[in-house]
Short mmCIF file of C-alpha atoms and ligand atoms in Angstrom, two decimals:
data_model
loop_
_atom_site.label_atom_id
_atom_site.label_comp_id
_atom_site.label_asym_id
_atom_site.label_seq_id
_atom_site.Cartn_x
_atom_site.Cartn_y
_atom_site.Cartn_z
CA UNK A 1 0.00 0.00 0.00
CA UNK A 2 1.24 3.49 -0.84
CA UNK A 3 2.34 5.55 2.11
CA UNK A 4 -0.23 8.21 2.93
CA UNK A 5 0.56 11.87 2.43
CA UNK A 6 1.60 13.45 5.75
CA UNK A 7 0.54 16.89 6.92
CA UNK A 8 2.65 18.53 9.62
CA UNK A 9 1.52 21.46 11.70
CA UNK A 10 2.75 25.02 11.19
CA UNK A 11 4.21 26.89 14.14
CA UNK A 12 6.44 29.98 14.13
CA UNK A 13 6.98 29.79 10.39
CA UNK A 14 8.12 26.16 10.48
CA UNK A 15 6.52 22.84 9.61
CA UNK A 16 6.82 20.33 12.40
CA UNK A 17 5.56 17.06 13.81
CA UNK A 18 3.62 17.21 17.06
CA UNK A 19 5.80 16.92 20.14
CA UNK A 20 4.54 13.34 20.57
CA UNK A 21 5.39 12.48 16.96
CA UNK A 22 1.90 10.98 16.59
CA UNK A 23 -0.31 11.27 13.51
CA UNK A 24 -3.97 10.49 12.89
CA UNK A 25 -5.67 9.51 9.65
CA UNK A 26 -8.06 11.64 7.66
CA UNK A 27 -10.64 9.88 5.50
CA UNK A 28 -12.11 10.43 2.07
CA UNK A 29 -15.88 10.24 2.78
CA UNK A 30 -16.60 9.08 -0.77
CA UNK A 31 -14.42 5.97 -0.45
CA UNK A 32 -14.28 5.53 3.37
CA UNK A 33 -10.51 5.18 2.96
CA UNK A 34 -7.77 7.09 4.76
CA UNK A 35 -6.07 9.40 2.25
CA UNK A 36 -3.67 11.39 4.44
CA UNK A 37 -2.20 11.62 7.91
CA UNK A 38 -2.28 14.72 10.07
CA UNK A 39 -0.01 15.59 13.00
CA UNK A 40 -1.81 14.87 16.27
CA UNK A 41 -1.23 17.98 18.37
CA UNK A 42 -1.28 18.16 22.14
CA UNK A 43 -1.06 20.72 24.93
CA UNK A 44 2.68 21.16 24.42
CA UNK A 45 2.15 22.05 20.76
CA UNK A 46 -0.53 24.55 21.71
CA UNK A 47 1.90 26.14 24.16
CA UNK A 48 4.55 26.42 21.43
CA UNK A 49 2.09 27.94 19.00
CA UNK A 50 0.60 30.46 21.43
CA UNK A 51 4.04 31.54 22.60
CA UNK A 52 5.14 31.95 18.98
CA UNK A 53 2.04 34.02 18.22
CA UNK A 54 2.58 36.10 21.37
CA UNK A 55 6.24 36.77 20.53
CA UNK A 56 5.33 37.63 16.94
CA UNK A 57 2.76 40.08 18.29
CA UNK A 58 5.28 41.69 20.63
CA UNK A 59 8.42 41.74 18.57
CA UNK A 60 8.05 40.78 14.89
CA UNK A 61 7.05 44.29 13.93
CA UNK A 62 3.71 42.92 12.68
CA UNK A 63 1.50 44.72 15.18
CA UNK A 64 3.32 48.01 14.51
CA UNK A 65 3.20 47.83 10.73
CA UNK A 66 0.99 50.42 9.15
CA UNK A 67 -2.52 49.28 8.32
CA UNK A 68 -1.65 49.91 4.67
CA UNK A 69 1.27 47.49 4.82
CA UNK A 70 -0.79 44.81 6.54
CA UNK A 71 -3.60 45.33 4.06
CA UNK A 72 -1.13 44.81 1.20
CA UNK A 73 0.01 41.45 2.62
CA UNK A 74 -3.55 40.28 3.21
CA UNK A 75 -4.40 41.25 -0.36
CA UNK A 76 -1.38 39.28 -1.57
CA UNK A 77 -2.66 36.24 0.32
CA UNK A 78 -6.01 36.60 -1.44
CA UNK A 79 -4.26 36.75 -4.82
CA UNK A 80 -2.27 33.60 -4.04
CA UNK A 81 -5.47 31.80 -3.07
CA UNK A 82 -6.96 32.82 -6.42
CA UNK A 83 -3.90 31.40 -8.20
CA UNK A 84 -4.12 28.10 -6.29
CA UNK A 85 -7.89 27.79 -6.05
CA UNK A 86 -8.21 24.55 -8.02
CA UNK A 87 -5.74 22.67 -5.81
CA UNK A 88 -7.34 24.00 -2.62
CA UNK A 89 -10.81 23.05 -3.81
CA UNK A 90 -9.69 19.51 -4.65
CA UNK A 91 -8.09 18.91 -1.27
CA UNK A 92 -11.17 20.14 0.57
CA UNK A 93 -13.48 17.95 -1.53
CA UNK A 94 -11.27 14.96 -0.91
CA UNK A 95 -11.25 15.57 2.83
CA UNK A 96 -14.87 16.44 3.59
CA UNK A 97 -16.74 15.07 0.58
CA UNK A 98 -18.17 18.36 -0.63
CA UNK A 99 -18.88 18.65 -4.35
CA UNK A 100 -15.89 19.82 -6.36
CA UNK A 101 -18.35 22.12 -8.19
CA UNK A 102 -19.38 23.79 -4.95
CA UNK A 103 -15.78 23.95 -3.69
CA UNK A 104 -14.57 25.58 -6.90
CA UNK A 105 -17.24 28.24 -6.49
CA UNK A 106 -16.43 28.72 -2.82
CA UNK A 107 -12.64 28.86 -3.17
CA UNK A 108 -12.81 31.14 -6.21
CA UNK A 109 -14.87 33.53 -4.12
CA UNK A 110 -12.62 33.40 -1.01
CA UNK A 111 -10.12 35.99 -2.30
CA UNK A 112 -12.93 38.55 -2.24
CA UNK A 113 -12.98 38.27 1.55
CA UNK A 114 -9.24 38.99 1.73
CA UNK A 115 -9.61 41.90 -0.71
CA UNK A 116 -12.55 43.29 1.25
CA UNK A 117 -10.68 43.36 4.57
CA UNK A 118 -7.45 44.50 2.88
CA UNK A 119 -9.46 47.38 1.45
CA UNK A 120 -10.80 48.25 4.89
CA UNK A 121 -7.31 48.26 6.40
CA UNK A 122 -6.62 52.00 6.16
CA UNK A 123 -10.22 53.09 6.56
CA UNK A 124 -10.57 52.04 10.19
CA UNK A 125 -9.52 54.79 12.51
CA UNK A 126 -10.07 56.41 15.85
CA UNK A 127 -11.58 59.86 16.43
CA UNK A 128 -10.93 62.98 18.38
CA UNK A 129 -13.19 63.44 21.38
CA UNK A 130 -14.91 66.78 22.02
CA UNK A 131 -13.77 66.69 25.65
CA UNK A 132 -15.61 69.06 27.99
CA UNK A 133 -12.36 70.32 29.56
CA UNK A 134 -10.66 73.16 27.69
CA UNK A 135 -7.08 72.21 28.42
CA UNK A 136 -7.46 68.56 27.38
CA UNK A 137 -7.04 67.06 23.95
CA UNK A 138 -8.20 63.45 23.71
CA UNK A 139 -8.44 60.95 20.93
CA UNK A 140 -9.07 57.24 20.42
CA UNK A 141 -6.87 54.89 18.47
CA UNK A 142 -7.61 51.38 17.24
CA UNK A 143 -5.27 48.69 18.45
CA UNK A 144 -5.07 44.95 17.86
CA UNK A 145 -5.95 42.57 20.70
CA UNK A 146 -3.03 40.12 20.60
CA UNK A 147 -3.29 36.36 20.08
CA UNK A 148 -6.50 35.12 18.48
CA UNK A 149 -7.61 31.48 18.66
CA UNK A 150 -9.67 30.32 15.66
CA UNK A 151 -11.50 26.99 15.78
CA UNK A 152 -13.41 25.62 12.81
CA UNK A 153 -15.72 22.69 12.00
CA UNK A 154 -15.42 20.24 9.12
CA UNK A 155 -17.99 21.49 6.66
CA UNK A 156 -16.32 24.59 5.17
CA UNK A 157 -12.84 24.81 6.69
CA UNK A 158 -11.40 27.36 4.26
CA UNK A 159 -14.40 29.66 4.15
CA UNK A 160 -14.93 29.58 7.92
CA UNK A 161 -11.23 30.18 8.60
CA UNK A 162 -11.19 33.07 6.13
CA UNK A 163 -13.98 34.81 8.04
CA UNK A 164 -11.66 34.89 11.06
CA UNK A 165 -8.21 35.13 9.48
CA UNK A 166 -8.71 38.08 7.13
CA UNK A 167 -10.07 40.62 9.67
CA UNK A 168 -7.81 39.34 12.48
CA UNK A 169 -4.69 39.88 10.37
CA UNK A 170 -5.67 43.24 8.95
CA UNK A 171 -6.29 44.45 12.51
CA UNK A 172 -2.72 43.47 13.47
CA UNK A 173 -3.35 40.39 15.60
CA UNK A 174 -1.53 37.08 15.43
CA UNK A 175 -3.47 33.84 15.25
CA UNK A 176 -3.43 30.18 16.20
CA UNK A 177 -5.88 28.11 14.15
CA UNK A 178 -7.20 24.68 15.07
CA UNK A 179 -9.07 23.14 12.16
CA UNK A 180 -11.50 20.26 12.58
CA UNK A 181 -9.81 16.88 12.96
CA UNK A 182 -12.14 15.69 10.19
CA UNK A 183 -10.85 18.08 7.53
CA UNK A 184 -7.54 19.79 8.34
CA UNK A 185 -5.76 19.39 5.01
CA UNK A 186 -7.13 22.31 2.99
CA UNK A 187 -6.12 24.80 5.68
CA UNK A 188 -2.61 23.36 5.78
CA UNK A 189 -2.44 23.85 2.01
CA UNK A 190 -3.62 27.44 2.43
CA UNK A 191 -0.97 28.09 5.08
CA UNK A 192 1.71 27.32 2.49
CA UNK A 193 0.42 30.45 0.76
CA UNK A 194 0.66 32.46 3.99
CA UNK A 195 4.33 31.53 3.95
CA UNK A 196 4.69 32.47 0.29
CA UNK A 197 2.95 35.83 0.82
CA UNK A 198 5.70 36.77 3.28
CA UNK A 199 3.96 37.11 6.65
CA UNK A 200 6.48 37.24 9.52
CA UNK A 201 6.97 33.88 11.34
CA UNK A 202 4.54 33.34 14.20
CA UNK A 203 1.81 35.60 12.81
CA UNK A 204 -0.19 32.60 11.54
CA UNK A 205 0.11 29.22 13.27
CA UNK A 206 -1.85 26.00 12.90
CA UNK A 207 -2.10 23.27 15.51
CA UNK A 208 -3.91 20.21 14.21
CA UNK A 209 -5.60 17.63 16.41
CA UNK A 210 -8.73 16.99 18.41
CA UNK A 211 -10.99 19.22 20.48
CA UNK A 212 -9.53 17.54 23.56
CA UNK A 213 -6.76 18.47 24.19
CA UNK A 214 -5.92 20.96 21.40
CA UNK A 215 -9.09 23.07 21.27
CA UNK A 216 -9.50 22.95 25.02
CA UNK A 217 -5.93 24.02 25.84
CA UNK A 218 -5.98 26.71 23.20
CA UNK A 219 -9.23 28.32 24.31
CA UNK A 220 -8.21 28.40 27.98
CA UNK A 221 -4.69 29.70 27.35
CA UNK A 222 -3.95 32.86 29.38
CA UNK A 223 -2.33 34.63 26.40
CA UNK A 224 -5.36 34.21 24.11
CA UNK A 225 -7.38 37.42 23.87
CA UNK A 226 -10.18 36.34 21.60
CA UNK A 227 -11.69 33.02 20.55
CA UNK A 228 -13.50 32.86 17.22
CA UNK A 229 -15.37 29.56 17.22
CA UNK A 230 -17.54 27.88 14.60
CA UNK A 231 -19.00 24.53 15.52
CA UNK A 232 -21.57 22.80 17.68
CA UNK A 233 -23.29 23.93 20.89
CA UNK A 234 -21.62 21.35 23.14
CA UNK A 235 -18.09 22.43 22.21
CA UNK A 236 -19.23 26.05 22.52
CA UNK A 237 -20.27 25.45 26.13
CA UNK A 238 -16.75 24.23 26.97
CA UNK A 239 -15.26 27.23 25.26
CA UNK A 240 -17.41 29.71 27.15
CA UNK A 241 -16.42 27.98 30.40
CA UNK A 242 -12.78 28.20 29.36
CA UNK A 243 -13.15 31.90 28.72
CA UNK A 244 -13.82 32.29 32.44
CA UNK A 245 -10.15 31.34 32.88
CA UNK A 246 -8.57 33.81 30.47
CA UNK A 247 -11.44 36.32 29.99
CA UNK A 248 -10.96 35.97 26.24
CA UNK A 249 -13.65 37.61 24.15
CA UNK A 250 -15.67 34.97 22.33
CA UNK A 251 -17.59 34.77 19.06
CA UNK A 252 -19.79 31.69 18.65
CA UNK A 253 -21.09 30.70 15.21
CA UNK A 254 -23.16 27.62 15.95
CA UNK A 255 -25.91 25.65 14.33
CA UNK A 256 -29.49 26.28 13.38
CA UNK A 257 -32.95 24.95 12.60
CA UNK A 258 -33.69 27.54 10.00
CA UNK A 259 -37.16 28.05 8.51
CA UNK A 260 -37.80 28.44 4.79
CA UNK A 261 -41.26 30.01 4.49
CA UNK A 262 -43.31 29.89 1.29
CA UNK A 263 -46.31 32.20 1.05
CA UNK A 264 -49.23 31.60 -1.29
CA UNK A 265 -48.12 34.35 -3.71
CA UNK A 266 -44.54 33.01 -4.08
CA UNK A 267 -43.07 31.85 -7.36
CA UNK A 268 -43.47 28.09 -6.75
CA UNK A 269 -40.53 27.03 -8.96
CA UNK A 270 -38.11 29.38 -7.27
CA UNK A 271 -39.43 28.46 -3.84
CA UNK A 272 -38.86 24.75 -4.52
CA UNK A 273 -35.35 25.45 -5.81
CA UNK A 274 -34.63 27.63 -2.77
CA UNK A 275 -35.78 24.92 -0.38
CA UNK A 276 -33.59 22.36 -2.16
CA UNK A 277 -30.60 24.73 -2.08
CA UNK A 278 -31.23 25.33 1.61
CA UNK A 279 -31.31 21.73 2.77
CA UNK A 280 -29.72 19.51 0.13
CA UNK A 281 -26.82 21.82 -0.83
CA UNK A 282 -23.67 20.45 0.86
CA UNK A 283 -25.81 17.41 1.79
CA UNK A 284 -27.41 19.48 4.52
CA UNK A 285 -24.12 19.97 6.35
CA UNK A 286 -24.51 23.69 6.54
CA UNK A 287 -25.08 25.82 9.62
CA UNK A 288 -27.74 27.76 7.70
CA UNK A 289 -29.47 24.62 6.40
CA UNK A 290 -33.15 25.44 5.84
CA UNK A 291 -34.26 22.26 7.56
CA UNK A 292 -37.85 23.34 8.19
CA UNK A 293 -40.00 24.32 5.20
CA UNK A 294 -43.30 26.02 6.05
CA UNK A 295 -45.67 25.95 3.06
CA UNK A 296 -48.88 27.96 2.93
CA UNK A 297 -51.85 25.58 2.58
CA UNK A 298 -52.93 27.22 -0.73
CA UNK A 299 -49.60 26.42 -2.39
CA UNK A 300 -48.68 23.34 -0.36
CA UNK A 301 -49.50 20.63 -2.92
CA UNK A 302 -47.97 22.48 -5.85
CA UNK A 303 -44.64 23.20 -4.10
CA UNK A 304 -44.53 19.76 -2.52
CA UNK A 305 -44.94 18.13 -5.94
CA UNK A 306 -42.16 20.25 -7.43
CA UNK A 307 -39.95 19.43 -4.47
CA UNK A 308 -40.49 15.70 -4.71
CA UNK A 309 -40.09 15.71 -8.53
CA UNK A 310 -36.75 17.49 -8.35
CA UNK A 311 -35.47 15.65 -5.27
CA UNK A 312 -36.23 12.28 -6.89
CA UNK A 313 -33.84 13.30 -9.69
CA UNK A 314 -30.98 14.51 -7.47
CA UNK A 315 -27.81 12.86 -8.67
CA UNK A 316 -25.99 11.51 -5.65
CA UNK A 317 -22.48 10.08 -5.85
CA UNK A 318 -18.83 10.90 -6.54
CA UNK A 319 -18.24 14.52 -5.47
CA UNK A 320 -15.54 14.87 -8.12
CA UNK A 321 -17.92 14.40 -11.05
CA UNK A 322 -19.19 17.64 -12.50
CA UNK A 323 -22.80 16.52 -12.72
CA UNK A 324 -23.08 15.15 -9.16
CA UNK A 325 -25.52 17.14 -7.05
CA UNK A 326 -25.09 15.57 -3.62
CA UNK A 327 -21.93 14.04 -2.19
CA UNK A 328 -21.44 12.01 0.97
CA UNK A 329 -21.63 13.15 4.57
CA UNK A 330 -18.24 13.96 6.06
CA UNK A 331 -18.02 11.15 8.60
CA UNK A 332 -19.50 7.77 9.43
CA UNK A 333 -20.64 9.18 12.77
CA UNK A 334 -22.56 11.92 10.94
CA UNK A 335 -24.21 9.35 8.67
CA UNK A 336 -25.31 7.34 11.72
CA UNK A 337 -26.61 10.51 13.38
CA UNK A 338 -28.77 11.24 10.34
CA UNK A 339 -30.08 7.66 10.37
CA UNK A 340 -30.91 8.00 14.04
CA UNK A 341 -32.91 11.16 13.40
CA UNK A 342 -34.81 9.55 10.54
CA UNK A 343 -35.79 6.72 12.90
CA UNK A 344 -36.91 9.29 15.49
CA UNK A 345 -38.92 11.11 12.82
CA UNK A 346 -40.75 7.90 11.92
CA UNK A 347 -41.31 6.99 15.58
CA UNK A 348 -42.81 10.37 16.28
CA UNK A 349 -45.34 10.04 13.47
CA UNK A 350 -43.66 12.03 10.68
CA UNK A 351 -44.67 10.92 7.17
CA UNK A 352 -41.62 9.95 5.13
CA UNK A 353 -42.26 11.28 1.63
CA UNK A 354 -38.97 10.45 -0.06
CA UNK A 355 -35.50 9.17 0.87
CA UNK A 356 -34.75 7.98 4.39
CA UNK A 357 -31.91 5.57 3.69
CA UNK A 358 -28.45 5.06 2.24
CA UNK A 359 -28.62 5.01 -1.57
CA UNK A 360 -28.72 1.45 -2.89
CA UNK A 361 -26.56 2.08 -5.95
CA UNK A 362 -23.53 3.11 -3.89
CA UNK A 363 -21.77 0.37 -1.95
CA UNK A 364 -19.05 2.63 -0.51
CA UNK A 365 -19.04 6.11 0.92
CA UNK A 366 -21.03 7.82 3.68
CA UNK A 367 -23.95 8.76 1.46
CA UNK A 368 -27.53 9.41 2.52
CA UNK A 369 -30.51 10.04 0.29
CA UNK A 370 -32.16 13.46 0.24
CA UNK A 371 -35.02 12.95 2.65
CA UNK A 372 -38.33 14.74 3.12
CA UNK A 373 -40.75 14.34 6.01
CA UNK A 374 -44.22 15.84 6.23
CA UNK A 375 -45.50 16.90 9.65
CA UNK A 376 -48.79 18.36 10.80
CA UNK A 377 -47.05 20.46 13.47
CA UNK A 378 -43.68 21.70 14.62
CA UNK A 379 -43.44 19.55 17.72
CA UNK A 380 -41.32 16.50 16.97
CA UNK A 381 -37.61 16.24 17.69
CA UNK A 382 -36.63 16.30 14.04
CA UNK A 383 -38.38 19.65 13.63
CA UNK A 384 -36.60 21.04 16.69
CA UNK A 385 -33.04 19.64 16.78
CA UNK A 386 -30.25 20.32 14.34
CA UNK A 387 -29.55 17.19 12.26
CA UNK A 388 -26.80 18.61 10.01
CA UNK A 389 -27.73 16.32 7.17
CA UNK A 390 -30.08 16.11 4.16
CA UNK A 391 -33.36 15.83 6.06
CA UNK A 392 -36.17 18.31 5.44
CA UNK A 393 -39.30 18.71 7.56
CA UNK A 394 -42.27 20.21 5.71
CA UNK A 395 -45.08 21.78 7.74
CA UNK A 396 -48.25 23.55 6.48
CA UNK A 397 -49.48 26.95 7.73
CA UNK A 398 -52.55 29.12 7.20
CA UNK A 399 -51.51 32.72 7.84
CA UNK A 400 -48.71 35.15 8.51
CA UNK A 401 -49.15 35.29 12.26
CA UNK A 402 -49.17 31.52 12.60
CA UNK A 403 -46.03 31.01 10.50
CA UNK A 404 -44.08 33.67 12.40
CA UNK A 405 -44.95 31.89 15.63
CA UNK A 406 -44.00 28.49 14.13
CA UNK A 407 -40.75 29.76 12.62
CA UNK A 408 -39.72 31.37 15.90
CA UNK A 409 -40.56 28.35 18.03
CA UNK A 410 -36.97 27.14 18.08
CA UNK A 411 -34.08 27.70 20.44
CA UNK A 412 -31.89 28.57 17.44
CA UNK A 413 -31.83 31.88 15.59
CA UNK A 414 -29.41 31.76 12.68
CA UNK A 415 -31.08 32.09 9.28
CA UNK A 416 -34.45 32.18 7.52
CA UNK A 417 -35.80 32.22 3.97
CA UNK A 418 -39.01 33.90 2.86
CA UNK A 419 -40.58 33.21 -0.53
CA UNK A 420 -43.18 35.86 -1.29
CA UNK A 421 -44.27 38.48 -3.84
CA UNK A 422 -46.01 40.93 -1.52
CA UNK A 423 -43.21 43.32 -0.60
CA UNK A 424 -44.97 44.55 2.52
CA UNK A 425 -45.34 41.01 3.79
CA UNK A 426 -41.68 40.32 2.98
CA UNK A 427 -40.58 43.20 5.21
CA UNK A 428 -43.05 42.43 8.02
CA UNK A 429 -42.00 38.80 8.21
CA UNK A 430 -38.28 39.56 7.84
CA UNK A 431 -38.61 41.88 10.83
CA UNK A 432 -40.58 39.41 12.94
CA UNK A 433 -38.34 36.38 12.40
CA UNK A 434 -35.72 35.81 15.08
CA UNK A 435 -32.62 35.19 12.95
CA UNK A 436 -29.29 36.84 12.18
CA UNK A 437 -29.76 36.43 8.41
CA UNK A 438 -33.02 36.62 6.47
CA UNK A 439 -33.06 35.85 2.76
CA UNK A 440 -36.06 36.98 0.71
CA UNK A 441 -36.59 35.03 -2.52
CA UNK A 442 -33.07 33.62 -2.27
CA UNK A 443 -31.17 31.27 0.06
CA UNK A 444 -27.53 30.61 1.00
CA UNK A 445 -26.30 33.87 -0.54
CA UNK A 446 -23.01 35.05 0.95
CA UNK A 447 -20.72 38.04 0.58
CA UNK A 448 -17.76 39.49 2.48
CA UNK A 449 -19.84 42.64 2.86
CA UNK A 450 -22.67 40.91 4.78
CA UNK A 451 -22.12 39.48 8.26
CA UNK A 452 -23.32 36.08 9.44
CA UNK A 453 -24.24 35.06 12.97
CA UNK A 454 -27.18 34.29 15.18
CA UNK A 455 -28.70 34.30 18.63
CA UNK A 456 -29.87 31.75 21.18
CA UNK A 457 -28.42 28.28 20.53
CA UNK A 458 -26.97 29.65 17.28
CA UNK A 459 -24.41 31.59 19.30
CA UNK A 460 -23.44 35.24 19.50
CA UNK A 461 -21.30 37.77 17.69
CA UNK A 462 -21.03 38.23 13.93
CA UNK A 463 -18.46 37.27 11.33
CA UNK A 464 -17.93 38.93 7.97
CA UNK A 465 -18.95 42.44 7.01
CA UNK A 466 -17.64 45.77 8.19
CA UNK A 467 -18.50 45.30 11.84
CA UNK A 468 -16.42 42.14 12.27
CA UNK A 469 -13.09 43.92 11.99
CA UNK A 470 -13.92 45.93 15.11
CA UNK A 471 -14.16 42.68 17.08
CA UNK A 472 -10.46 42.17 16.46
CA UNK A 473 -9.51 45.61 17.80
CA UNK A 474 -9.81 47.61 20.95
CA UNK A 475 -10.05 51.33 21.48
CA UNK A 476 -7.42 53.21 23.41
CA UNK A 477 -8.22 56.71 24.69
CA UNK A 478 -5.25 59.06 24.91
CA UNK A 479 -5.61 62.23 27.04
CA UNK A 480 -3.14 65.09 26.49
CA UNK A 481 -3.02 68.01 28.88
CA UNK A 482 -2.16 70.99 26.65
CA UNK A 483 -1.85 73.46 29.54
CA UNK A 484 1.44 74.29 31.27
CA UNK A 485 -0.36 75.41 34.44
CA UNK A 486 0.61 73.66 37.68
CA UNK A 487 -1.37 70.52 38.45
CA UNK A 488 -4.05 71.48 40.99
CA UNK A 489 -5.18 69.46 44.01
CA UNK A 490 -3.90 65.90 43.29
CA UNK A 491 -6.56 64.35 45.57
CA UNK A 492 -9.53 65.08 43.34
CA UNK A 493 -10.34 63.84 39.86
CA UNK A 494 -9.67 66.30 37.10
P1 NAD B 501 -17.81 20.50 16.76
O1 NAD B 501 -18.28 21.48 17.77
O2 NAD B 501 -17.81 19.07 17.10
O3 NAD B 501 -16.31 20.81 16.31
C1 NAD B 501 -15.94 22.11 15.88
C2 NAD B 501 -14.50 22.36 16.27
O4 NAD B 501 -14.42 22.45 17.69
C3 NAD B 501 -13.55 21.23 15.86
O5 NAD B 501 -12.34 21.81 15.42
C4 NAD B 501 -13.36 20.48 17.16
O6 NAD B 501 -12.16 19.77 17.24
C5 NAD B 501 -13.40 21.61 18.16
N1 NAD B 501 -13.73 21.21 19.53
C6 NAD B 501 -14.45 20.15 19.94
N2 NAD B 501 -14.53 20.14 21.29
C7 NAD B 501 -13.85 21.23 21.73
C8 NAD B 501 -13.55 21.76 23.03
N3 NAD B 501 -13.99 21.18 24.14
N4 NAD B 501 -12.84 22.88 23.11
C9 NAD B 501 -12.41 23.50 21.99
N5 NAD B 501 -12.62 23.04 20.73
C10 NAD B 501 -13.34 21.91 20.61
O7 NAD B 501 -18.65 20.82 15.44
P2 NAD B 501 -18.62 19.99 14.09
O8 NAD B 501 -19.37 18.76 14.39
O9 NAD B 501 -17.24 19.92 13.54
O10 NAD B 501 -19.44 20.94 13.12
C11 NAD B 501 -20.82 20.93 13.05
C12 NAD B 501 -21.41 22.09 13.80
O11 NAD B 501 -20.86 23.33 13.36
C13 NAD B 501 -22.88 22.19 13.55
O12 NAD B 501 -23.59 22.44 14.73
C14 NAD B 501 -22.99 23.37 12.61
O13 NAD B 501 -24.23 23.97 12.58
C15 NAD B 501 -21.91 24.26 13.10
N6 NAD B 501 -21.52 25.25 12.08
C16 NAD B 501 -21.84 26.58 12.25
C17 NAD B 501 -21.52 27.52 11.28
C18 NAD B 501 -21.86 29.00 11.44
O14 NAD B 501 -21.24 29.81 10.77
N7 NAD B 501 -22.81 29.38 12.29
C19 NAD B 501 -20.87 27.10 10.12
C20 NAD B 501 -20.58 25.76 9.97
C21 NAD B 501 -20.91 24.84 10.97
#
């Protein structure tokens, strides 16, 4: 058997094994076979990486570069990603099973995020304060925080790292990234480009390995100033507890149970396509998966028929073929989780309309059929809990008030889709839905200019967009006494 490709970790500008010398295997979900080995980091490696990032922050000159210079480097990184997009897309598809078509689109778009934040670099500034004391001149300046810890899940490692990396770097921070143990390879390929772009050693570090101990040690490290986390609620709870140790600021981008609402005046073809994009794109392994479709009773049968017609034709199989529409799930555990939820759905009285099993024509790979359940209400576990797989719950509704109540009856609050022609209704419902992102007559649209994030079990904070760069900075207020008069009574505040 050929020896598997080995990925080392990247600390202080050098590629290295973990201090234990151990490696773990990463699997191709389409073949169920290990295709590479990744260095298995531990607490000692985290210590090395955080110290390297801290030293780079203090003494590499990085934090004191002008914003313009940092912006130029971040832009260069974006350009290198554009040049190497095909290779990056292939590695990510191989590692997490996402369609090569989708990955090409995603990686080709990633540079825009680097360009966006590079462009913001010299447009973020402090202000002078109109202080109410004549002799004082005061101003604010924007300063970086220090060491940032970035932790990402398996489903979109490059995109979700980019949302953290680009603003953190432009702001002048240094960073330690821990990718998911399921799909670390594409980030390690990207880090080669960080090296090529010419960032000082220690500014970007990657420690590969598992949540315990790598993620845990990293997020509780006393030198970490901010944790940017994307992943599940359970891991997020640990991270928030860890932040009680180091008082790191935390951003949590977690999961969802997002509603896709179709009103009676919607374009039924577009609505059906939007629902499919929302739940079967990326085989449902998307934080913004529109896993609950609410169809108005007057349009229910028509949209349901279109859904079932199209879903029955979804081409499921090899993610590297250009005409494949759904690839495998990323792990065996995820496949079993989806199967468990389908069994729960059946137990709780959901009507299985299509799918519900592993596809018969594929004897290898962690594939699951696109699956649709019909429910009369919003009360079963599969309409409440995040599945993170290709399982859609369809529920009828009669009016605007009812659907707002149904859509909001979830502990999550990440995304929502509304399919409607009446513009007034579109605005009313968009306002009433508890979600960080609302798409009207579209779904899964992204841009560096628009932030993502949620509330409740979906987490807190926002990533992307103009606001996000401020999360990676802090304000300093500088007071200057312009008077040469003697200092008066030192025992009272001035
Ligand atoms: P996960 O929480 O299991 O893992 C995410 C990352 O956290 C991994 O790198 C993992 O190693 C690490 N981790 C695990 N335990 C940890 C701990 N105790 N301390 C620190 N780090 C720890 O999530 P997953 O299963 O990889 O991804 C699926 C989840 O991610 C879903 O809930 C999905 O909705 C969510 N997600 C959210 C977004 C978003 O932007 N809101 C995007 C993609 C995925």
